[in-house]
Tab-separated table of C-alpha atoms in Angstrom:
chain	number	residue	atom	x	y	z
A	1	UNK	CA	110.659	115.508	48.176
A	2	UNK	CA	110.409	118.432	50.626
A	3	UNK	CA	114.150	118.921	50.385
A	4	UNK	CA	114.424	121.910	52.740
A	5	UNK	CA	114.000	119.772	55.845
A	6	UNK	CA	116.493	117.239	54.504
A	7	UNK	CA	119.025	120.015	53.944
A	8	UNK	CA	118.483	121.328	57.474
A	9	UNK	CA	119.076	117.986	59.181
A	10	UNK	CA	122.131	117.342	57.009
A	11	UNK	CA	123.430	120.748	58.102
A	12	UNK	CA	122.849	119.773	61.749
A	13	UNK	CA	124.789	116.555	61.286
A	14	UNK	CA	127.560	118.567	59.619
A	15	UNK	CA	127.636	120.770	62.728
A	16	UNK	CA	127.883	117.670	64.906
A	17	UNK	CA	130.805	116.419	62.815
A	18	UNK	CA	132.483	119.828	63.001
A	19	UNK	CA	132.172	119.896	66.776
A	20	UNK	CA	133.492	116.360	67.128
A	21	UNK	CA	136.480	117.202	64.940
A	22	UNK	CA	137.010	120.433	66.862
A	23	UNK	CA	137.346	122.397	63.682
A	24	UNK	CA	135.604	125.484	62.332
A	25	UNK	CA	133.585	124.996	59.172
A	26	UNK	CA	132.448	128.317	57.698
A	27	UNK	CA	130.877	126.925	54.509
A	28	UNK	CA	127.428	127.903	55.749
A	29	UNK	CA	128.493	131.390	56.833
A	30	UNK	CA	126.020	134.163	56.030
A	31	UNK	CA	127.980	137.342	55.348
A	32	UNK	CA	129.838	138.501	58.449
A	33	UNK	CA	127.635	136.526	60.818
A	34	UNK	CA	128.962	133.456	62.563
A	35	UNK	CA	126.848	130.438	61.619
A	36	UNK	CA	124.913	128.778	64.384
A	37	UNK	CA	126.082	125.388	65.559
A	38	UNK	CA	123.127	123.935	67.459
A	39	UNK	CA	125.399	121.764	69.610
A	40	UNK	CA	127.588	124.700	70.647
A	41	UNK	CA	124.846	127.285	70.979
A	42	UNK	CA	122.233	125.123	72.720
A	43	UNK	CA	124.333	122.639	74.745
A	44	UNK	CA	121.544	121.788	77.219
A	45	UNK	CA	119.610	120.058	74.435
A	46	UNK	CA	120.154	116.452	73.352
A	47	UNK	CA	119.483	116.723	69.612
A	48	UNK	CA	119.057	113.889	67.133
A	49	UNK	CA	117.850	113.957	63.532
A	50	UNK	CA	115.740	111.495	61.572
A	51	UNK	CA	115.012	111.323	57.851
A	52	UNK	CA	111.409	110.169	57.887
A	53	UNK	CA	111.109	108.458	54.504
A	54	UNK	CA	114.509	107.521	53.001
A	55	UNK	CA	112.995	105.557	50.092
A	56	UNK	CA	110.795	108.471	48.983
A	57	UNK	CA	113.722	110.855	49.417
A	58	UNK	CA	115.920	108.758	47.133
A	59	UNK	CA	113.129	108.551	44.560
A	60	UNK	CA	112.351	112.302	44.830
A	61	UNK	CA	108.714	111.520	45.624
A	62	UNK	CA	106.297	112.685	48.277
A	63	UNK	CA	105.783	109.040	49.238
A	64	UNK	CA	106.134	105.510	47.873
A	65	UNK	CA	102.633	104.147	48.512
A	66	UNK	CA	100.730	106.614	50.714
A	67	UNK	CA	101.205	109.830	52.700
A	68	UNK	CA	103.460	109.014	55.660
A	69	UNK	CA	102.177	111.963	57.692
A	70	UNK	CA	98.708	110.394	57.832
A	71	UNK	CA	99.870	106.983	59.098
A	72	UNK	CA	100.347	107.694	62.815
A	73	UNK	CA	96.780	107.208	64.002
A	74	UNK	CA	96.206	104.526	66.630
A	75	UNK	CA	94.154	102.454	64.218
A	76	UNK	CA	96.824	102.452	61.513
A	77	UNK	CA	99.773	101.881	63.820
A	78	UNK	CA	98.101	98.834	65.347
A	79	UNK	CA	98.116	97.114	61.950
A	80	UNK	CA	101.869	96.594	62.258
A	81	UNK	CA	102.865	94.291	65.095
A	82	UNK	CA	106.275	95.070	66.535
A	83	UNK	CA	108.305	92.419	68.346
A	84	UNK	CA	111.955	91.456	68.703
A	85	UNK	CA	111.859	89.158	65.689
A	86	UNK	CA	110.414	91.910	63.518
A	87	UNK	CA	113.041	94.392	64.609
A	88	UNK	CA	115.870	91.893	63.977
A	89	UNK	CA	114.733	91.559	60.356
A	90	UNK	CA	114.989	95.260	59.710
A	91	UNK	CA	117.348	98.179	59.846
A	92	UNK	CA	115.154	100.603	61.744
A	93	UNK	CA	117.302	103.622	60.906
A	94	UNK	CA	116.933	103.195	57.163
A	95	UNK	CA	114.339	100.984	55.482
A	96	UNK	CA	111.883	98.486	56.865
A	97	UNK	CA	112.628	95.086	55.294
A	98	UNK	CA	109.116	93.770	54.827
A	99	UNK	CA	109.672	91.359	51.945
A	100	UNK	CA	110.260	88.386	54.265
A	101	UNK	CA	106.993	88.836	56.140
A	102	UNK	CA	103.726	88.151	54.310
A	103	UNK	CA	101.675	90.380	56.604
A	104	UNK	CA	104.085	93.276	56.441
A	105	UNK	CA	104.593	92.994	52.696
A	106	UNK	CA	100.845	93.428	52.147
A	107	UNK	CA	100.871	96.863	53.793
A	108	UNK	CA	101.938	100.169	52.237
A	109	UNK	CA	105.592	101.032	52.750
A	110	UNK	CA	104.659	104.130	54.767
A	111	UNK	CA	102.404	102.138	57.104
A	112	UNK	CA	105.359	100.027	58.170
A	113	UNK	CA	107.774	102.954	58.247
A	114	UNK	CA	105.339	104.849	60.498
A	115	UNK	CA	105.326	102.053	63.082
A	116	UNK	CA	109.094	101.874	62.861
A	117	UNK	CA	109.357	105.634	63.540
A	118	UNK	CA	106.879	105.288	66.380
A	119	UNK	CA	109.162	102.725	68.039
A	120	UNK	CA	112.091	105.151	67.734
A	121	UNK	CA	110.322	108.300	68.947
A	122	UNK	CA	107.456	106.918	71.022
A	123	UNK	CA	105.811	104.728	71.975
A	124	UNK	CA	102.556	106.486	71.234
A	125	UNK	CA	100.606	103.705	72.949
A	126	UNK	CA	100.992	100.173	74.234
A	127	UNK	CA	98.339	97.486	74.327
A	128	UNK	CA	100.083	95.075	76.681
A	129	UNK	CA	100.213	97.361	79.739
A	130	UNK	CA	96.447	97.802	80.051
A	131	UNK	CA	94.706	94.991	82.027
A	132	UNK	CA	91.421	95.403	80.147
A	133	UNK	CA	93.111	95.189	76.759
A	134	UNK	CA	92.708	98.878	75.985
A	135	UNK	CA	95.712	100.855	74.874
A	136	UNK	CA	97.688	102.705	77.518
A	137	UNK	CA	99.721	105.825	76.890
A	138	UNK	CA	103.258	105.722	78.311
A	139	UNK	CA	105.711	108.607	78.146
A	140	UNK	CA	107.510	108.531	74.782
A	141	UNK	CA	111.282	108.430	74.435
A	142	UNK	CA	111.443	111.833	72.763
A	143	UNK	CA	110.452	114.936	74.716
A	144	UNK	CA	109.884	117.023	71.588
A	145	UNK	CA	109.558	116.093	67.923
A	146	UNK	CA	110.134	119.011	65.539
A	147	UNK	CA	108.846	118.201	62.069
A	148	UNK	CA	110.283	120.266	59.189
A	149	UNK	CA	108.052	120.773	56.154
A	150	UNK	CA	107.781	122.940	53.072
A	151	UNK	CA	104.674	123.753	51.073
A	152	UNK	CA	104.084	124.918	47.525
A	153	UNK	CA	101.516	127.351	48.974
A	154	UNK	CA	102.308	130.906	50.067
A	155	UNK	CA	102.239	130.063	53.789
A	156	UNK	CA	105.340	132.035	54.785
A	157	UNK	CA	106.679	130.735	58.102
A	158	UNK	CA	103.846	128.798	59.704
A	159	UNK	CA	104.253	127.382	63.215
A	160	UNK	CA	101.821	124.506	63.721
A	161	UNK	CA	101.051	123.275	67.227
A	162	UNK	CA	98.267	121.274	68.897
A	163	UNK	CA	95.774	122.794	71.293
A	164	UNK	CA	96.316	122.154	74.988
A	165	UNK	CA	100.120	121.979	75.006
A	166	UNK	CA	101.198	124.981	77.101
A	167	UNK	CA	104.896	124.198	76.603
A	168	UNK	CA	104.658	124.276	72.799
A	169	UNK	CA	102.309	127.278	72.933
A	170	UNK	CA	104.915	129.251	74.859
A	171	UNK	CA	107.580	128.103	72.399
A	172	UNK	CA	105.454	129.145	69.418
A	173	UNK	CA	104.844	132.562	70.970
A	174	UNK	CA	108.602	133.023	71.411
A	175	UNK	CA	109.399	131.882	67.849
A	176	UNK	CA	106.627	134.045	66.375
A	177	UNK	CA	108.013	137.182	68.019
A	178	UNK	CA	111.661	136.437	67.224
A	179	UNK	CA	111.058	135.629	63.551
A	180	UNK	CA	109.077	138.838	63.116
A	181	UNK	CA	110.987	141.324	65.225
A	182	UNK	CA	114.571	140.038	65.203
A	183	UNK	CA	114.832	138.215	61.882
A	184	UNK	CA	112.490	140.724	60.215
A	185	UNK	CA	110.134	138.316	58.442
A	186	UNK	CA	106.622	139.645	57.819
A	187	UNK	CA	104.712	136.524	56.840
A	188	UNK	CA	104.865	134.560	60.092
A	189	UNK	CA	101.885	133.033	61.882
A	190	UNK	CA	100.787	130.340	64.311
A	191	UNK	CA	98.281	127.660	63.356
A	192	UNK	CA	96.690	125.539	66.062
A	193	UNK	CA	94.971	122.184	65.590
A	194	UNK	CA	92.075	121.592	67.968
A	195	UNK	CA	93.148	118.063	68.888
A	196	UNK	CA	94.520	118.232	72.455
A	197	UNK	CA	95.152	114.486	72.790
A	198	UNK	CA	98.201	113.376	70.859
A	199	UNK	CA	96.609	109.919	70.505
A	200	UNK	CA	93.933	111.561	68.325
A	201	UNK	CA	96.455	113.010	65.888
A	202	UNK	CA	97.827	111.028	62.949
A	203	UNK	CA	100.902	113.099	62.117
A	204	UNK	CA	104.523	112.192	62.827
A	205	UNK	CA	105.143	114.830	65.496
A	206	UNK	CA	102.449	113.229	67.679
A	207	UNK	CA	104.896	110.395	68.432
A	208	UNK	CA	106.804	112.581	70.883
A	209	UNK	CA	105.598	113.929	74.203
A	210	UNK	CA	105.351	117.323	72.498
A	211	UNK	CA	105.049	118.090	68.797
A	212	UNK	CA	105.980	121.208	66.815
A	213	UNK	CA	105.765	121.558	63.035
A	214	UNK	CA	107.560	124.240	61.023
A	215	UNK	CA	106.008	124.722	57.584
A	216	UNK	CA	107.610	127.188	55.148
A	217	UNK	CA	106.541	128.196	51.646
A	218	UNK	CA	106.200	128.727	48.853
A	219	UNK	CA	108.750	126.225	47.603
A	220	UNK	CA	108.495	123.758	44.729
A	221	UNK	CA	108.710	120.077	45.541
A	222	UNK	CA	112.123	118.516	44.986
A	223	UNK	CA	113.871	121.910	45.097
A	224	UNK	CA	116.225	123.549	47.627
A	225	UNK	CA	115.759	127.327	47.896
A	226	UNK	CA	118.285	129.314	49.917
A	227	UNK	CA	115.692	131.789	51.217
A	228	UNK	CA	113.345	128.998	52.318
A	229	UNK	CA	116.178	127.194	54.102
A	230	UNK	CA	117.069	130.441	55.915
A	231	UNK	CA	113.471	130.938	57.036
A	232	UNK	CA	113.216	127.351	58.229
A	233	UNK	CA	116.470	127.645	60.160
A	234	UNK	CA	115.370	130.966	61.664
A	235	UNK	CA	112.265	129.310	63.110
A	236	UNK	CA	114.146	126.166	64.139
A	237	UNK	CA	116.967	128.051	65.862
A	238	UNK	CA	114.471	130.316	67.635
A	239	UNK	CA	112.659	127.257	68.947
A	240	UNK	CA	115.869	125.583	70.101
A	241	UNK	CA	116.959	128.837	71.736
A	242	UNK	CA	113.717	129.034	73.729
A	243	UNK	CA	114.086	125.443	74.921
A	244	UNK	CA	117.730	125.970	75.844
A	245	UNK	CA	117.092	129.212	77.745
A	246	UNK	CA	114.280	127.617	79.698
A	247	UNK	CA	116.455	124.598	80.462
A	248	UNK	CA	119.123	126.872	81.936
A	249	UNK	CA	116.552	128.663	84.061
A	250	UNK	CA	115.155	125.399	85.384
A	251	UNK	CA	118.643	124.077	86.141
A	252	UNK	CA	119.617	127.040	88.287
A	253	UNK	CA	116.116	127.831	89.555
A	254	UNK	CA	114.039	130.853	88.613
A	255	UNK	CA	115.659	133.986	90.018
A	256	UNK	CA	113.144	136.604	91.125
A	257	UNK	CA	115.704	139.331	90.418
A	258	UNK	CA	116.449	138.148	86.898
A	259	UNK	CA	114.020	138.334	83.995
A	260	UNK	CA	113.168	134.873	82.658
A	261	UNK	CA	112.216	133.934	79.133
A	262	UNK	CA	108.628	133.542	80.371
A	263	UNK	CA	108.738	137.055	81.839
A	264	UNK	CA	109.836	138.202	78.401
A	265	UNK	CA	106.747	136.558	76.888
A	266	UNK	CA	104.494	138.216	79.447
A	267	UNK	CA	105.766	141.610	78.328
A	268	UNK	CA	105.291	140.827	74.639
A	269	UNK	CA	101.817	139.308	74.993
A	270	UNK	CA	99.720	141.183	77.588
A	271	UNK	CA	97.319	138.770	79.249
A	272	UNK	CA	99.110	135.868	77.589
A	273	UNK	CA	97.054	136.217	74.391
A	274	UNK	CA	98.706	135.220	71.100
A	275	UNK	CA	97.027	135.648	67.684
A	276	UNK	CA	96.649	132.469	65.677
A	277	UNK	CA	94.591	130.639	63.111
A	278	UNK	CA	92.401	127.776	64.283
A	279	UNK	CA	92.101	124.981	61.755
A	280	UNK	CA	88.612	123.802	60.917
A	281	UNK	CA	87.639	120.346	62.192
A	282	UNK	CA	88.234	117.492	59.788
A	283	UNK	CA	85.169	115.931	58.197
A	284	UNK	CA	86.867	113.223	56.127
A	285	UNK	CA	88.762	110.232	57.519
A	286	UNK	CA	92.534	110.542	57.375
A	287	UNK	CA	92.672	114.339	57.584
A	288	UNK	CA	94.147	116.413	60.385
A	289	UNK	CA	91.955	119.446	59.692
A	290	UNK	CA	89.032	120.544	57.548
A	291	UNK	CA	89.329	121.326	53.864
A	292	UNK	CA	87.221	122.593	50.998
A	293	UNK	CA	87.545	119.565	48.785
A	294	UNK	CA	87.484	119.648	45.005
A	295	UNK	CA	86.047	116.992	42.674
A	296	UNK	CA	88.593	114.749	41.015
A	297	UNK	CA	88.968	113.714	37.417
A	298	UNK	CA	87.145	110.378	36.826
A	299	UNK	CA	90.253	108.897	35.189
A	300	UNK	CA	92.789	110.076	37.772
A	301	UNK	CA	91.995	110.585	41.486
A	302	UNK	CA	95.080	112.800	41.809
A	303	UNK	CA	93.979	115.246	39.102
A	304	UNK	CA	91.419	117.927	40.069
A	305	UNK	CA	88.288	118.336	37.956
A	306	UNK	CA	88.425	122.079	38.746
A	307	UNK	CA	91.294	124.526	39.254
A	308	UNK	CA	91.851	127.094	41.972
A	309	UNK	CA	90.580	130.552	40.963
A	310	UNK	CA	93.315	133.113	40.334
A	311	UNK	CA	91.820	135.561	42.848
A	312	UNK	CA	92.780	133.314	45.793
A	313	UNK	CA	96.079	131.977	44.455
A	314	UNK	CA	99.003	132.898	46.760
A	315	UNK	CA	96.583	134.590	49.187
A	316	UNK	CA	96.881	132.187	52.103
A	317	UNK	CA	95.436	133.445	55.401
A	318	UNK	CA	93.294	136.043	53.629
A	319	UNK	CA	89.501	135.967	54.135
A	320	UNK	CA	87.099	134.196	51.790
A	321	UNK	CA	83.403	135.070	51.969
A	322	UNK	CA	80.277	133.436	50.632
A	323	UNK	CA	79.974	134.168	46.928
A	324	UNK	CA	83.672	134.849	46.367
A	325	UNK	CA	85.278	133.006	43.419
A	326	UNK	CA	86.796	129.688	44.503
A	327	UNK	CA	87.219	127.274	41.574
A	328	UNK	CA	87.052	127.304	37.782
A	329	UNK	CA	85.642	124.353	35.842
A	330	UNK	CA	86.855	122.992	32.487
A	331	UNK	CA	84.191	124.967	30.651
A	332	UNK	CA	85.370	128.185	32.297
A	333	UNK	CA	82.519	128.457	34.786
A	334	UNK	CA	83.431	130.187	38.060
A	335	UNK	CA	82.366	128.223	41.141
A	336	UNK	CA	81.866	130.470	44.199
A	337	UNK	CA	82.376	129.605	47.853
A	338	UNK	CA	79.093	128.263	49.204
A	339	UNK	CA	79.637	128.881	52.914
A	340	UNK	CA	80.239	125.223	53.769
A	341	UNK	CA	82.625	126.186	56.601
A	342	UNK	CA	81.013	129.462	57.635
A	343	UNK	CA	80.200	132.894	56.229
A	344	UNK	CA	83.844	133.956	56.327
A	345	UNK	CA	86.914	131.732	56.523
A	346	UNK	CA	90.632	132.068	55.947
A	347	UNK	CA	92.182	129.737	53.398
A	348	UNK	CA	95.457	127.938	54.105
A	349	UNK	CA	97.564	125.664	51.918
A	350	UNK	CA	95.988	127.180	48.807
A	351	UNK	CA	96.755	124.958	45.810
A	352	UNK	CA	99.248	122.929	47.859
A	353	UNK	CA	100.880	120.382	45.567
A	354	UNK	CA	100.803	117.677	48.238
A	355	UNK	CA	97.033	117.983	48.512
A	356	UNK	CA	96.542	116.773	44.961
A	357	UNK	CA	97.035	113.259	46.350
A	358	UNK	CA	93.982	111.435	47.633
A	359	UNK	CA	95.916	109.889	50.543
A	360	UNK	CA	96.912	113.376	51.727
A	361	UNK	CA	93.361	114.700	51.505
A	362	UNK	CA	92.582	116.785	48.430
A	363	UNK	CA	91.470	120.393	48.568
A	364	UNK	CA	92.233	123.709	50.277
A	365	UNK	CA	92.705	124.060	54.026
A	366	UNK	CA	90.280	126.149	56.048
A	367	UNK	CA	90.920	128.148	59.215
A	368	UNK	CA	89.428	131.001	61.224
A	369	UNK	CA	91.176	133.808	63.065
A	370	UNK	CA	91.511	133.074	66.736
A	371	UNK	CA	93.723	133.546	69.789
A	372	UNK	CA	95.315	131.234	72.319
A	373	UNK	CA	96.743	131.710	75.775
A	374	UNK	CA	100.395	130.660	75.737
A	375	UNK	CA	100.233	129.998	79.469
A	376	UNK	CA	97.580	127.277	79.064
A	377	UNK	CA	97.829	126.300	75.403
A	378	UNK	CA	94.071	126.598	74.905
A	379	UNK	CA	91.991	128.842	72.700
A	380	UNK	CA	90.649	131.893	74.486
A	381	UNK	CA	86.999	132.332	75.410
A	382	UNK	CA	85.364	135.526	74.225
A	383	UNK	CA	82.437	137.378	75.763
A	384	UNK	CA	79.509	138.647	73.739
A	385	UNK	CA	77.805	142.030	74.231
A	386	UNK	CA	75.636	140.661	77.020
A	387	UNK	CA	78.619	139.410	78.987
A	388	UNK	CA	77.954	135.754	78.224
A	389	UNK	CA	81.033	133.670	77.615
A	390	UNK	CA	81.076	132.290	74.101
A	391	UNK	CA	83.415	129.407	73.477
A	392	UNK	CA	85.574	129.699	70.389
A	393	UNK	CA	87.071	126.300	71.060
A	394	UNK	CA	86.433	123.313	68.828
A	395	UNK	CA	84.931	120.646	71.009
A	396	UNK	CA	87.419	117.961	71.934
A	397	UNK	CA	86.622	114.598	70.378
A	398	UNK	CA	86.833	111.283	72.209
A	399	UNK	CA	88.544	109.909	69.136
A	400	UNK	CA	89.606	111.306	65.790
A	401	UNK	CA	86.660	109.679	64.022
């Protein structure tokens, strides 16, 4: 029910149809500007679209059984065995027909749909190619998976990338600058997850060789807002433009006498340093990043037993310090922040509607201000007053658990 992304991919398919019919369709024209056709404007890219959860979309729900964007971990994907017989039973572009298989029918709809998507975009792993039985990690079919999301929280245009991916870090740096300085949007930021290995991430974009998530808000669930669509398309088109420009440069070879898109980034970000927010490490299974969880109502796990304090509502990315108001209980008591994630943190996804669901991980996201080097994709290392390097990198885990 995040309809913005659905609108955007329908618009892309409309552009494909327009190009194939060799006709001009100006229904999406914005004033005097010519609308972008991604196939005309970025011809070096081979672009496909995928509606992740058709059943939930038709029902106007976040999901049918469980949060799809938490079903792409190795452990969960392995529950669904994929073979030729399985694929013959199902229409992999629409719904997964699990009713005829007892094992499949016992699993949540999104668990099966996730494995289906992984076969289309991935593979993320394969068990058969490793002689010792361990999973091996082949190159996936898709070079880049761009996941389009909206949030009910006041996140503006948030560009979410994983640590350690220099290609996506450079892309995020380009998009960040273009959205701010050319499109004129103020509330634009990069968020980086400290999970360098895509096998350790359980979100959909980890199925591709590279993953990039565009998250725009605030927007209600099940609603299409023109301004939110425009912001999403601004980020998406900026990303596609970066990829296309770099493709052209690689095709003809970097010309020392001509400024490349990477040279442009070097001018914008001296030393390669880009400001970002580093998500806190997850402490609960099934979460991509850390959250300040709230207690749930004993009768309904999807209903909070406290509400978000008004002083932090709509103040995503602003600092929260120990003792600041955080929640309000049913009896009106103010519950302050107790420092569980540090003396000062920055809240993200504040009162996000999707995080009322237990399968999505309830609570408020937590991040800290940081910087990354777009040339390496890693968080920078700071030096203290004595000249000792202090790592501001979250230690890489062997596995998500």
